[in-house]
Amino acid sequence: YDGSFGSQLLFAVRCKALSVNRHTWRWNEWNTKLCLQCNRGVEETVEHVVLECSKYEHEQESLMDVVCEQYRENQWNARCVQEDSGMRYLVGLDEECSMTVVYAMKNFLLHAWNRQH
């Protein structure tokens, strides 16, 4: 960790403590677990924000470009089906993860956070 806000966000994701509606619905002003960014009617989870939410499509593409440079696309797709959608890899908790991916994830989180707030 370098003390940056991106590192703080990454730490929150690793601890499953990032402020997403799934966790904050009891005390957020909307009183809902649903994602209000894309209005698809799904819970706002970290996985949804990072991998699915259409509001962050540009940021997701940039992140996946880095992932596919480090990991063959067919292997990445197989991994996502088998495991936790690849989140352990993306946040650097997997032994195979490169620091390049961790930096890309921090960048994603920072850009997504800035767009949301």
PDB file of C-alpha atoms in Angstrom:
ATOM      1  CA  TYR A   1       0.000   0.000   0.000  1.00  0.00           C
ATOM      2  CA  ASP A   2       1.255   3.429  -0.870  1.00  0.00           C
ATOM      3  CA  GLY A   3      -1.197   5.397   1.253  1.00  0.00           C
ATOM      4  CA  SER A   4      -3.123   6.646  -1.778  1.00  0.00           C
ATOM      5  CA  PHE A   5      -6.905   6.747  -1.945  1.00  0.00           C
ATOM      6  CA  GLY A   6      -6.734   3.988  -4.589  1.00  0.00           C
ATOM      7  CA  SER A   7      -4.904   1.802  -2.041  1.00  0.00           C
ATOM      8  CA  GLN A   8      -7.557   2.535   0.558  1.00  0.00           C
ATOM      9  CA  LEU A   9     -10.282   1.488  -1.875  1.00  0.00           C
ATOM     10  CA  LEU A  10      -8.369  -1.697  -2.758  1.00  0.00           C
ATOM     11  CA  PHE A  11      -8.017  -2.499   0.940  1.00  0.00           C
ATOM     12  CA  ALA A  12     -11.765  -2.010   1.421  1.00  0.00           C
ATOM     13  CA  VAL A  13     -12.483  -4.388  -1.479  1.00  0.00           C
ATOM     14  CA  ARG A  14     -10.098  -7.006  -0.075  1.00  0.00           C
ATOM     15  CA  CYS A  15     -11.852  -6.784   3.297  1.00  0.00           C
ATOM     16  CA  LYS A  16     -15.305  -6.853   1.674  1.00  0.00           C
ATOM     17  CA  ALA A  17     -15.962  -3.452   3.233  1.00  0.00           C
ATOM     18  CA  LEU A  18     -16.350  -1.197   0.205  1.00  0.00           C
ATOM     19  CA  SER A  19     -19.389   1.055   0.522  1.00  0.00           C
ATOM     20  CA  VAL A  20     -21.789  -0.509  -1.948  1.00  0.00           C
ATOM     21  CA  ASN A  21     -25.559  -0.609  -1.508  1.00  0.00           C
ATOM     22  CA  ARG A  22     -25.531  -4.301  -0.651  1.00  0.00           C
ATOM     23  CA  HIS A  23     -23.688  -3.382   2.563  1.00  0.00           C
ATOM     24  CA  THR A  24     -25.028   0.102   3.264  1.00  0.00           C
ATOM     25  CA  TRP A  25     -28.720  -0.239   2.389  1.00  0.00           C
ATOM     26  CA  ARG A  26     -29.876  -0.020   6.008  1.00  0.00           C
ATOM     27  CA  TRP A  27     -28.484   3.468   6.490  1.00  0.00           C
ATOM     28  CA  ASN A  28     -28.103   4.911   2.988  1.00  0.00           C
ATOM     29  CA  GLU A  29     -30.589   7.540   1.883  1.00  0.00           C
ATOM     30  CA  TRP A  30     -32.146   5.256  -0.771  1.00  0.00           C
ATOM     31  CA  ASN A  31     -32.783   2.316   1.573  1.00  0.00           C
ATOM     32  CA  THR A  32     -32.069  -0.207  -1.177  1.00  0.00           C
ATOM     33  CA  LYS A  33     -29.500  -2.878  -2.033  1.00  0.00           C
ATOM     34  CA  LEU A  34     -30.031  -2.279  -5.746  1.00  0.00           C
ATOM     35  CA  CYS A  35     -27.517  -0.577  -8.020  1.00  0.00           C
ATOM     36  CA  LEU A  36     -28.680   2.955  -8.751  1.00  0.00           C
ATOM     37  CA  GLN A  37     -25.962   3.533 -11.341  1.00  0.00           C
ATOM     38  CA  CYS A  38     -27.284   1.233 -14.074  1.00  0.00           C
ATOM     39  CA  ASN A  39     -30.886   0.652 -12.945  1.00  0.00           C
ATOM     40  CA  ARG A  40     -30.806  -3.005 -14.062  1.00  0.00           C
ATOM     41  CA  GLY A  41     -32.561  -4.146 -10.917  1.00  0.00           C
ATOM     42  CA  VAL A  42     -29.594  -6.054  -9.464  1.00  0.00           C
ATOM     43  CA  GLU A  43     -27.863  -5.728  -6.116  1.00  0.00           C
ATOM     44  CA  GLU A  44     -24.934  -3.345  -6.050  1.00  0.00           C
ATOM     45  CA  THR A  45     -22.035  -5.582  -5.033  1.00  0.00           C
ATOM     46  CA  VAL A  46     -18.325  -5.090  -5.588  1.00  0.00           C
ATOM     47  CA  GLU A  47     -18.454  -7.786  -8.264  1.00  0.00           C
ATOM     48  CA  HIS A  48     -21.319  -5.992 -10.014  1.00  0.00           C
ATOM     49  CA  VAL A  49     -19.482  -2.658 -10.022  1.00  0.00           C
ATOM     50  CA  VAL A  50     -16.195  -4.140 -11.238  1.00  0.00           C
ATOM     51  CA  LEU A  51     -17.501  -6.655 -13.772  1.00  0.00           C
ATOM     52  CA  GLU A  52     -21.070  -5.828 -14.816  1.00  0.00           C
ATOM     53  CA  CYS A  53     -22.357  -2.299 -14.154  1.00  0.00           C
ATOM     54  CA  SER A  54     -22.851  -0.461 -17.432  1.00  0.00           C
ATOM     55  CA  LYS A  55     -21.968   2.904 -15.873  1.00  0.00           C
ATOM     56  CA  TYR A  56     -18.350   1.753 -15.565  1.00  0.00           C
ATOM     57  CA  GLU A  57     -18.077   0.099 -18.970  1.00  0.00           C
ATOM     58  CA  HIS A  58     -15.123   2.236 -20.104  1.00  0.00           C
ATOM     59  CA  GLU A  59     -13.212   1.587 -16.866  1.00  0.00           C
ATOM     60  CA  GLN A  60     -14.025  -2.147 -17.076  1.00  0.00           C
ATOM     61  CA  GLU A  61     -12.628  -2.315 -20.609  1.00  0.00           C
ATOM     62  CA  SER A  62      -9.385  -0.661 -19.499  1.00  0.00           C
ATOM     63  CA  LEU A  63      -9.064  -3.081 -16.589  1.00  0.00           C
ATOM     64  CA  MET A  64      -9.790  -6.125 -18.754  1.00  0.00           C
ATOM     65  CA  ASP A  65      -7.233  -4.977 -21.336  1.00  0.00           C
ATOM     66  CA  VAL A  66      -4.571  -5.156 -18.635  1.00  0.00           C
ATOM     67  CA  VAL A  67      -5.872  -8.497 -17.337  1.00  0.00           C
ATOM     68  CA  CYS A  68      -5.837 -10.021 -20.833  1.00  0.00           C
ATOM     69  CA  GLU A  69      -2.268  -8.813 -21.370  1.00  0.00           C
ATOM     70  CA  GLN A  70      -1.252 -10.685 -18.228  1.00  0.00           C
ATOM     71  CA  TYR A  71      -3.566 -13.676 -18.551  1.00  0.00           C
ATOM     72  CA  ARG A  72      -4.696 -15.407 -21.720  1.00  0.00           C
ATOM     73  CA  GLU A  73      -8.312 -14.496 -22.417  1.00  0.00           C
ATOM     74  CA  ASN A  74      -9.535 -18.108 -22.649  1.00  0.00           C
ATOM     75  CA  GLN A  75      -7.823 -18.918 -19.326  1.00  0.00           C
ATOM     76  CA  TRP A  76      -9.334 -15.803 -17.745  1.00  0.00           C
ATOM     77  CA  ASN A  77     -12.832 -16.756 -18.921  1.00  0.00           C
ATOM     78  CA  ALA A  78     -12.427 -20.307 -17.576  1.00  0.00           C
ATOM     79  CA  ARG A  79     -11.191 -18.959 -14.250  1.00  0.00           C
ATOM     80  CA  CYS A  80     -14.150 -16.609 -13.929  1.00  0.00           C
ATOM     81  CA  VAL A  81     -16.599 -19.462 -14.401  1.00  0.00           C
ATOM     82  CA  GLN A  82     -14.840 -21.736 -11.889  1.00  0.00           C
ATOM     83  CA  GLU A  83     -14.151 -19.339  -9.066  1.00  0.00           C
ATOM     84  CA  ASP A  84     -15.199 -16.023  -7.603  1.00  0.00           C
ATOM     85  CA  SER A  85     -15.554 -14.219 -10.938  1.00  0.00           C
ATOM     86  CA  GLY A  86     -11.808 -13.619 -10.782  1.00  0.00           C
ATOM     87  CA  MET A  87     -12.088 -11.081  -7.959  1.00  0.00           C
ATOM     88  CA  ARG A  88      -9.279 -12.630  -5.872  1.00  0.00           C
ATOM     89  CA  TYR A  89      -7.001 -12.249  -8.870  1.00  0.00           C
ATOM     90  CA  LEU A  90      -8.115  -8.683  -9.581  1.00  0.00           C
ATOM     91  CA  VAL A  91      -7.466  -7.487  -6.036  1.00  0.00           C
ATOM     92  CA  GLY A  92      -4.100  -9.225  -5.749  1.00  0.00           C
ATOM     93  CA  LEU A  93      -5.061 -12.016  -3.346  1.00  0.00           C
ATOM     94  CA  ASP A  94      -4.137 -14.739  -5.827  1.00  0.00           C
ATOM     95  CA  GLU A  95      -0.559 -15.976  -6.008  1.00  0.00           C
ATOM     96  CA  GLU A  96      -0.626 -15.714  -9.817  1.00  0.00           C
ATOM     97  CA  CYS A  97      -1.595 -12.029  -9.816  1.00  0.00           C
ATOM     98  CA  SER A  98       0.847  -9.457 -11.124  1.00  0.00           C
ATOM     99  CA  MET A  99       1.338  -5.991  -9.668  1.00  0.00           C
ATOM    100  CA  THR A 100       0.333  -4.609 -13.062  1.00  0.00           C
ATOM    101  CA  VAL A 101      -3.176  -5.986 -12.512  1.00  0.00           C
ATOM    102  CA  VAL A 102      -3.276  -4.677  -8.929  1.00  0.00           C
ATOM    103  CA  TYR A 103      -2.346  -1.178 -10.145  1.00  0.00           C
ATOM    104  CA  ALA A 104      -4.991  -1.408 -12.874  1.00  0.00           C
ATOM    105  CA  MET A 105      -7.574  -2.445 -10.279  1.00  0.00           C
ATOM    106  CA  LYS A 106      -6.625   0.479  -8.028  1.00  0.00           C
ATOM    107  CA  ASN A 107      -6.984   2.786 -11.014  1.00  0.00           C
ATOM    108  CA  PHE A 108     -10.397   1.264 -11.824  1.00  0.00           C
ATOM    109  CA  LEU A 109     -11.612   1.721  -8.252  1.00  0.00           C
ATOM    110  CA  LEU A 110     -10.410   5.303  -8.127  1.00  0.00           C
ATOM    111  CA  HIS A 111     -12.096   6.234 -11.407  1.00  0.00           C
ATOM    112  CA  ALA A 112     -15.316   4.407 -10.504  1.00  0.00           C
ATOM    113  CA  TRP A 113     -15.418   6.058  -7.078  1.00  0.00           C
ATOM    114  CA  ASN A 114     -14.880   9.502  -8.595  1.00  0.00           C
ATOM    115  CA  ARG A 115     -17.675   8.942 -11.130  1.00  0.00           C
ATOM    116  CA  GLN A 116     -20.084   7.825  -8.421  1.00  0.00           C
ATOM    117  CA  HIS A 117     -19.374  10.584  -5.920  1.00  0.00           C
TER     118      HIS A 117
END
